[in-house]
Amino acid sequence: SVTAVGSKSYLKEIIEKFTGETGQASVINVEDMDTQASESEDETRVYREIKKELGIQAVRIQYKPKGMRLQKGRAQVFYEYQGEVVWYSIYMNAEDSSLGQKESDENIDKFVVENNGKKIDVIESDIEGYETHRYIAEFENYGVHYQLRGIMEKKEFEKILKNLKFF
């Protein structure tokens, strides 16, 4: 027998789980049942993580044009330093390495910082209206791509890079 509380779609999904080809039942979390029909499991997990970390229910994208999908394998961490945002991106796809600076920034230097034998490429850019420069560091470790961007003193940026902990 089946006892269900909730929407018809919930009951329908339970019945399909019991009568499907696999013949196995699974647990269905009904917390976000209305949105699960239009979102992938990954999107649902992302929005739950946002709620857990930020304590908010984020506005969700309901309509997605054909071909638009959640980008997997990417994380972004934002820090604040002296009123500026320092952005640390971790991504699986090398095509994302085009993330970077604004067209109006003028590259004034390129250099390499080493950390335990790892070479980290850095681009230094002059930004109009700022005394300090923007630095963009990119490196790869075990097929994962990393990018660190921030506006700060060069010695501080280099110190961050020299103290990255590689596993």
Coordinates of C-alpha atoms in Angstrom, one line a residue:
S1 CA 0.0 0.0 0.0
V2 CA 1.0 3.6 -0.5
T3 CA 0.2 6.5 1.8
A4 CA 0.9 9.9 0.4
V5 CA 0.6 13.5 1.6
G6 CA 1.1 16.2 -0.9
S7 CA 0.5 17.0 -4.5
K8 CA -0.7 14.7 -7.2
S9 CA 2.7 15.0 -8.9
Y10 CA 4.4 13.7 -5.7
L11 CA 2.1 10.7 -5.6
K12 CA 2.6 10.1 -9.3
E13 CA 6.4 10.1 -8.9
I14 CA 6.2 7.6 -6.0
I15 CA 4.0 5.3 -8.0
E16 CA 6.4 5.6 -11.0
K17 CA 9.4 4.8 -8.7
F18 CA 7.6 1.6 -7.5
T19 CA 6.4 0.4 -10.9
G20 CA 9.3 1.6 -13.0
E21 CA 11.7 -0.8 -14.8
T22 CA 14.2 -0.9 -12.0
G23 CA 11.6 -1.8 -9.5
Q24 CA 13.5 0.1 -6.8
A25 CA 12.0 2.8 -4.6
S26 CA 13.9 5.9 -3.7
V27 CA 13.4 8.7 -1.3
I28 CA 12.0 11.9 -2.7
N29 CA 12.6 15.2 -0.9
V30 CA 9.4 17.2 -1.1
E31 CA 10.8 20.4 0.3
D32 CA 11.1 22.0 -3.1
M33 CA 8.7 19.8 -5.0
D34 CA 7.2 22.6 -7.1
T35 CA 10.5 23.6 -8.5
Q36 CA 12.0 20.1 -9.0
A37 CA 9.9 19.5 -12.1
S38 CA 11.6 22.4 -13.9
E39 CA 15.1 22.1 -12.5
S40 CA 17.8 19.5 -12.7
E41 CA 18.9 17.7 -9.6
D42 CA 22.2 19.7 -9.8
E43 CA 20.3 23.1 -9.8
T44 CA 18.2 22.0 -6.8
R45 CA 21.4 21.1 -5.0
V46 CA 23.0 24.4 -5.8
Y47 CA 20.0 26.4 -4.6
R48 CA 19.9 24.4 -1.3
E49 CA 23.6 25.0 -0.8
I50 CA 23.0 28.8 -1.3
K51 CA 20.3 28.6 1.3
K52 CA 22.5 26.8 3.7
E53 CA 25.5 29.1 3.2
L54 CA 23.8 32.4 2.9
G55 CA 20.6 31.8 4.8
I56 CA 18.4 33.0 1.9
Q57 CA 16.1 31.6 -0.6
A58 CA 17.7 32.8 -3.8
V59 CA 15.6 34.0 -6.7
R60 CA 15.6 31.1 -9.2
I61 CA 15.7 31.1 -12.9
Q62 CA 12.5 29.4 -14.0
Y63 CA 12.7 29.8 -17.8
K64 CA 15.8 28.7 -19.6
P65 CA 16.2 29.0 -23.4
K66 CA 16.9 25.7 -25.2
G67 CA 20.5 24.8 -24.6
M68 CA 20.9 26.9 -21.4
R69 CA 22.1 24.7 -18.6
L70 CA 23.8 24.8 -15.2
Q71 CA 27.5 25.1 -15.6
K72 CA 29.1 22.2 -13.7
G73 CA 32.5 22.0 -12.2
R74 CA 33.0 25.6 -11.2
A75 CA 33.2 27.3 -7.9
Q76 CA 33.7 31.0 -7.0
V77 CA 34.9 32.4 -3.7
F78 CA 34.8 36.1 -3.0
Y79 CA 36.9 37.9 -0.5
E80 CA 37.0 41.6 0.5
Y81 CA 40.3 43.4 0.9
Q82 CA 40.5 47.1 1.5
G83 CA 37.1 47.7 0.0
E84 CA 37.8 45.7 -3.1
V85 CA 36.6 42.2 -4.1
V86 CA 39.2 39.5 -4.5
W87 CA 37.8 36.7 -6.7
Y88 CA 39.0 33.1 -6.6
S89 CA 37.6 30.8 -9.3
I90 CA 38.1 27.1 -9.6
Y91 CA 36.9 25.4 -12.8
M92 CA 37.2 22.2 -14.6
N93 CA 37.0 23.5 -18.2
A94 CA 40.0 25.3 -19.7
E95 CA 37.6 27.4 -21.9
D96 CA 36.6 29.3 -18.8
S97 CA 40.1 30.8 -18.6
S98 CA 38.9 33.7 -20.7
L99 CA 37.4 35.0 -17.5
G100 CA 39.4 38.0 -16.8
Q101 CA 39.8 41.7 -17.1
K102 CA 37.9 44.5 -18.7
E103 CA 38.8 45.6 -22.1
S104 CA 39.7 49.0 -20.8
D105 CA 42.5 47.7 -18.5
E106 CA 46.0 48.2 -19.8
N107 CA 48.3 45.2 -19.3
I108 CA 51.6 46.6 -18.0
D109 CA 53.4 43.4 -17.0
K110 CA 53.4 39.6 -17.1
F111 CA 55.4 37.5 -14.7
V112 CA 55.5 34.1 -13.0
V113 CA 55.3 33.3 -9.3
E114 CA 56.5 29.9 -8.2
N115 CA 55.0 27.9 -5.3
N116 CA 56.5 24.4 -4.6
G117 CA 57.6 24.0 -8.2
K118 CA 54.2 25.1 -9.6
K119 CA 54.4 28.0 -12.0
I120 CA 51.6 30.6 -11.6
D121 CA 51.2 33.0 -14.5
V122 CA 50.2 36.6 -13.5
I123 CA 49.1 39.6 -15.5
E124 CA 49.4 43.0 -14.0
S125 CA 47.0 45.7 -15.3
D126 CA 46.7 49.4 -14.7
I127 CA 43.3 50.6 -13.8
E128 CA 42.2 54.1 -14.4
G129 CA 41.5 55.9 -11.1
Y130 CA 43.4 53.4 -8.9
E131 CA 46.8 53.7 -7.3
T132 CA 47.2 50.0 -7.0
H133 CA 47.0 47.5 -9.9
R134 CA 44.8 44.6 -10.8
Y135 CA 46.5 41.2 -10.8
I136 CA 45.1 38.1 -12.5
A137 CA 46.8 34.8 -11.7
E138 CA 46.0 31.6 -13.5
F139 CA 47.3 28.1 -12.9
E140 CA 46.4 24.5 -13.3
N141 CA 46.7 21.6 -10.8
Y142 CA 45.7 18.0 -11.7
G143 CA 43.6 19.2 -14.6
V144 CA 41.7 21.8 -12.5
H145 CA 42.1 25.4 -13.5
Y146 CA 42.4 28.2 -11.0
Q147 CA 42.2 32.0 -11.3
L148 CA 42.7 34.6 -8.6
R149 CA 41.9 38.3 -9.4
G150 CA 42.3 41.3 -7.1
I151 CA 43.3 44.9 -6.8
M152 CA 46.0 45.3 -4.2
E153 CA 49.7 45.8 -3.7
K154 CA 51.9 43.5 -5.8
K155 CA 53.8 42.2 -2.8
E156 CA 50.5 41.2 -1.1
F157 CA 49.2 39.4 -4.2
E158 CA 52.5 37.5 -4.6
K159 CA 52.4 36.5 -0.9
I160 CA 49.0 35.0 -1.4
L161 CA 50.2 33.0 -4.4
K162 CA 53.4 31.9 -2.6
N163 CA 51.3 30.6 0.3
L164 CA 48.7 28.7 -1.7
K165 CA 48.4 25.2 -0.2
F166 CA 48.6 22.5 -2.9
F167 CA 47.5 19.0 -2.0

